[in-house]
GROMACS .gro file of C-alpha atoms in nm:
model
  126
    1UNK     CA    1   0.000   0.000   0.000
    2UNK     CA    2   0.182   0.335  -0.096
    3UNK     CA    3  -0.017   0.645   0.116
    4UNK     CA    4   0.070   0.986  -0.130
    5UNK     CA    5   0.048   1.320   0.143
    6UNK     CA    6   0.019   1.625  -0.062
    7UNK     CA    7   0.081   1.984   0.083
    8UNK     CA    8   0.153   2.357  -0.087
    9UNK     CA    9  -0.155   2.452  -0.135
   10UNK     CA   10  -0.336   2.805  -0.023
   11UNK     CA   11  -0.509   3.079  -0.099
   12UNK     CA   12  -0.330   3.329  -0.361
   13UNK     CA   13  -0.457   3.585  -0.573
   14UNK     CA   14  -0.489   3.583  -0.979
   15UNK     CA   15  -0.189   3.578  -1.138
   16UNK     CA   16   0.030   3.391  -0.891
   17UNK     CA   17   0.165   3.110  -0.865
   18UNK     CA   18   0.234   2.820  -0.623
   19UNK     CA   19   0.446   2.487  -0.587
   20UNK     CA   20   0.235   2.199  -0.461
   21UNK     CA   21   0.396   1.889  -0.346
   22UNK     CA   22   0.311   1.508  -0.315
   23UNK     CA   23   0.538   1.254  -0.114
   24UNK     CA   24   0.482   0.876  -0.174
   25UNK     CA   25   0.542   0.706   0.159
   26UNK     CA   26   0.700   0.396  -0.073
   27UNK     CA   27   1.007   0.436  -0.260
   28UNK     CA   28   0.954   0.163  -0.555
   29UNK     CA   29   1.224   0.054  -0.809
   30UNK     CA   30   0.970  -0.033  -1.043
   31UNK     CA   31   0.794   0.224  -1.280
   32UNK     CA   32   0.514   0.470  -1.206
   33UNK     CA   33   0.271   0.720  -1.355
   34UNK     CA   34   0.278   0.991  -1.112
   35UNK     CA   35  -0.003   1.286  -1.186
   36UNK     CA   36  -0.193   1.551  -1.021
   37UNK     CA   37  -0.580   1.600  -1.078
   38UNK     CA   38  -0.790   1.835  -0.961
   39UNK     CA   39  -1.150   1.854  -0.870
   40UNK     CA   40  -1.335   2.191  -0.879
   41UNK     CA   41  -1.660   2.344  -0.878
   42UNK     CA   42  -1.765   2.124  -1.144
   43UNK     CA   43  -1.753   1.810  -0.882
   44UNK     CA   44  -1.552   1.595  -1.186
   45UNK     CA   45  -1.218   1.525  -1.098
   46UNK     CA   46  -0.985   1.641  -1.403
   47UNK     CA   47  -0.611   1.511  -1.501
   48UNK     CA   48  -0.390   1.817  -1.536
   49UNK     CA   49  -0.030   1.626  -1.542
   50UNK     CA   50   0.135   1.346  -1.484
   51UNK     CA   51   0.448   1.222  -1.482
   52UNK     CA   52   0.622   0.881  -1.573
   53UNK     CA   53   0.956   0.736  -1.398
   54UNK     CA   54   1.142   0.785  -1.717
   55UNK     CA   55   1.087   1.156  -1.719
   56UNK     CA   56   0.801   1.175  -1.998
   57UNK     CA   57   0.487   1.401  -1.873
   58UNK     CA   58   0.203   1.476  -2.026
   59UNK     CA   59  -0.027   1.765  -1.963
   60UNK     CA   60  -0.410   1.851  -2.026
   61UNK     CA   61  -0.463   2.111  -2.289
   62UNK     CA   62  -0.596   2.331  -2.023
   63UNK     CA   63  -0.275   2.350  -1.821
   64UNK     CA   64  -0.031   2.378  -2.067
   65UNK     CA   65   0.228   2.671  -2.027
   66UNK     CA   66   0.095   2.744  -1.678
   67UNK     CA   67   0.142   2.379  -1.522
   68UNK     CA   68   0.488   2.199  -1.437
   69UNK     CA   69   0.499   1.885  -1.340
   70UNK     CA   70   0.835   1.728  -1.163
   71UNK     CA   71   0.983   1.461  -0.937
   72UNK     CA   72   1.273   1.389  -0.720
   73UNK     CA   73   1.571   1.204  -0.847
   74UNK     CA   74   1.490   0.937  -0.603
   75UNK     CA   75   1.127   0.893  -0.760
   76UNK     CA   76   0.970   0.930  -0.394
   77UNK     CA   77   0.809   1.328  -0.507
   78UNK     CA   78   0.658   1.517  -0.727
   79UNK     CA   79   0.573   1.913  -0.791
   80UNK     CA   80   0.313   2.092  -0.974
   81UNK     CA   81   0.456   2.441  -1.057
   82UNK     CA   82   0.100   2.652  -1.103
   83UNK     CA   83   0.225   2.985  -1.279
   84UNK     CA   84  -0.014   3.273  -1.350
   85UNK     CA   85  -0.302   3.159  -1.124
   86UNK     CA   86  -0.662   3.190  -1.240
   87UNK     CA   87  -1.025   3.171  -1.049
   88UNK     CA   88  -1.067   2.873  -1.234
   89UNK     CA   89  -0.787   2.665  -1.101
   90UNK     CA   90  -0.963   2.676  -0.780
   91UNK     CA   91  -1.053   2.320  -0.684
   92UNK     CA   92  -0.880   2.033  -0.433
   93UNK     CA   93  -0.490   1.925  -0.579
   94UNK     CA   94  -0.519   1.530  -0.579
   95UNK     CA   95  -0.162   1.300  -0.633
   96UNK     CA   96  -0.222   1.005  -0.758
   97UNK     CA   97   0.012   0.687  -0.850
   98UNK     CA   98   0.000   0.345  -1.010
   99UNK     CA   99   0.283   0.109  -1.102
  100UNK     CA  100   0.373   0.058  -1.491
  101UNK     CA  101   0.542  -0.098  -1.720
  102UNK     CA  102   0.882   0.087  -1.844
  103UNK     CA  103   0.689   0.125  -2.173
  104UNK     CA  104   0.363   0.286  -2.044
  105UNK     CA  105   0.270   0.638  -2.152
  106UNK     CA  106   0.096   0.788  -1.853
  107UNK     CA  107  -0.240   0.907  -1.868
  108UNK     CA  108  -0.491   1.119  -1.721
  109UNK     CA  109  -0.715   0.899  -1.691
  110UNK     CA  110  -0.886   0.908  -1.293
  111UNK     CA  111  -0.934   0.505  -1.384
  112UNK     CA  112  -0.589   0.459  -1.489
  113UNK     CA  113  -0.437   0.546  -1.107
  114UNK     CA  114  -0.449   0.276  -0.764
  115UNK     CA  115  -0.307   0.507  -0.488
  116UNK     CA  116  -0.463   0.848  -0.417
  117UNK     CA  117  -0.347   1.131  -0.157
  118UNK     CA  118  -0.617   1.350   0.058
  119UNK     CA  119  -0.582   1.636  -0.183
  120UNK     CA  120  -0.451   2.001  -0.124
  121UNK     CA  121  -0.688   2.313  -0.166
  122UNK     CA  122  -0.596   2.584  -0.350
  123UNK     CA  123  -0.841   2.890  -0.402
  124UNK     CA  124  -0.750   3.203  -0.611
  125UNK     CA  125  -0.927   3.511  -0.624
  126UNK     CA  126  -0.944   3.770  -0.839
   0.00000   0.00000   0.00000
């Protein structure tokens, strides 16, 4: 069972930015998808990035530009780098993680992940 602890989020104003975090309490020598999704006013939980062992990422349309994703060299974090904050990025931060094959491409699919973290809330206000 790997728990994922996220943390970084707050409440900023438009235009901001902020660095949320997620720490896997299982270091694993096997591959992962790594990825944050978010769930907003909208009540559906949407895949913003994610990130594989190997380095690839993959980001939803919506993010792209604004959004970093990143993770530790020992594969045990990652980091969302949120640049130029908008009212609509306000929902709950989620990690999520699920073990992989070296040749998967990560997805952001909410079905695709096992392990899920609490969630982190961010709020931005105009």
């Amino acid at each position: 069972q790997v728990r994922l602890v996220e943390s970084g989020g707050g409440s900023v104003q438009a235009g901001g930015s902020l660095r949320l975090s997620c720490s896997a309490s299982v270091s694993t020598y096997s591959s992962v998808c790594m990825a944050w999704f978010r769930r907003g006013s909208a009540e559906v939980r949407e895949g913003v990035a994610a990130i594989q062992t190997n380095g690839d990422t993959i980001y939803a349309d919506s993010v792209k530009g604004r959004f970093s994703i990143s993770r530790d060299k020992a594969g045990n974090s990652i980091y969302l780098e949120i640049s130029n904050l908008r009212p609509e990025d306000t929902a709950m931060y989620y990690c999520a993680e699920v073990l992989v094959s070296s040749r998967t491409r990560c997805r952001l699919r909410e079905s695709d992940y096992v392990f899920w973290g609490q969630g982190t809330q961010v709020t931005v206000s105009s």
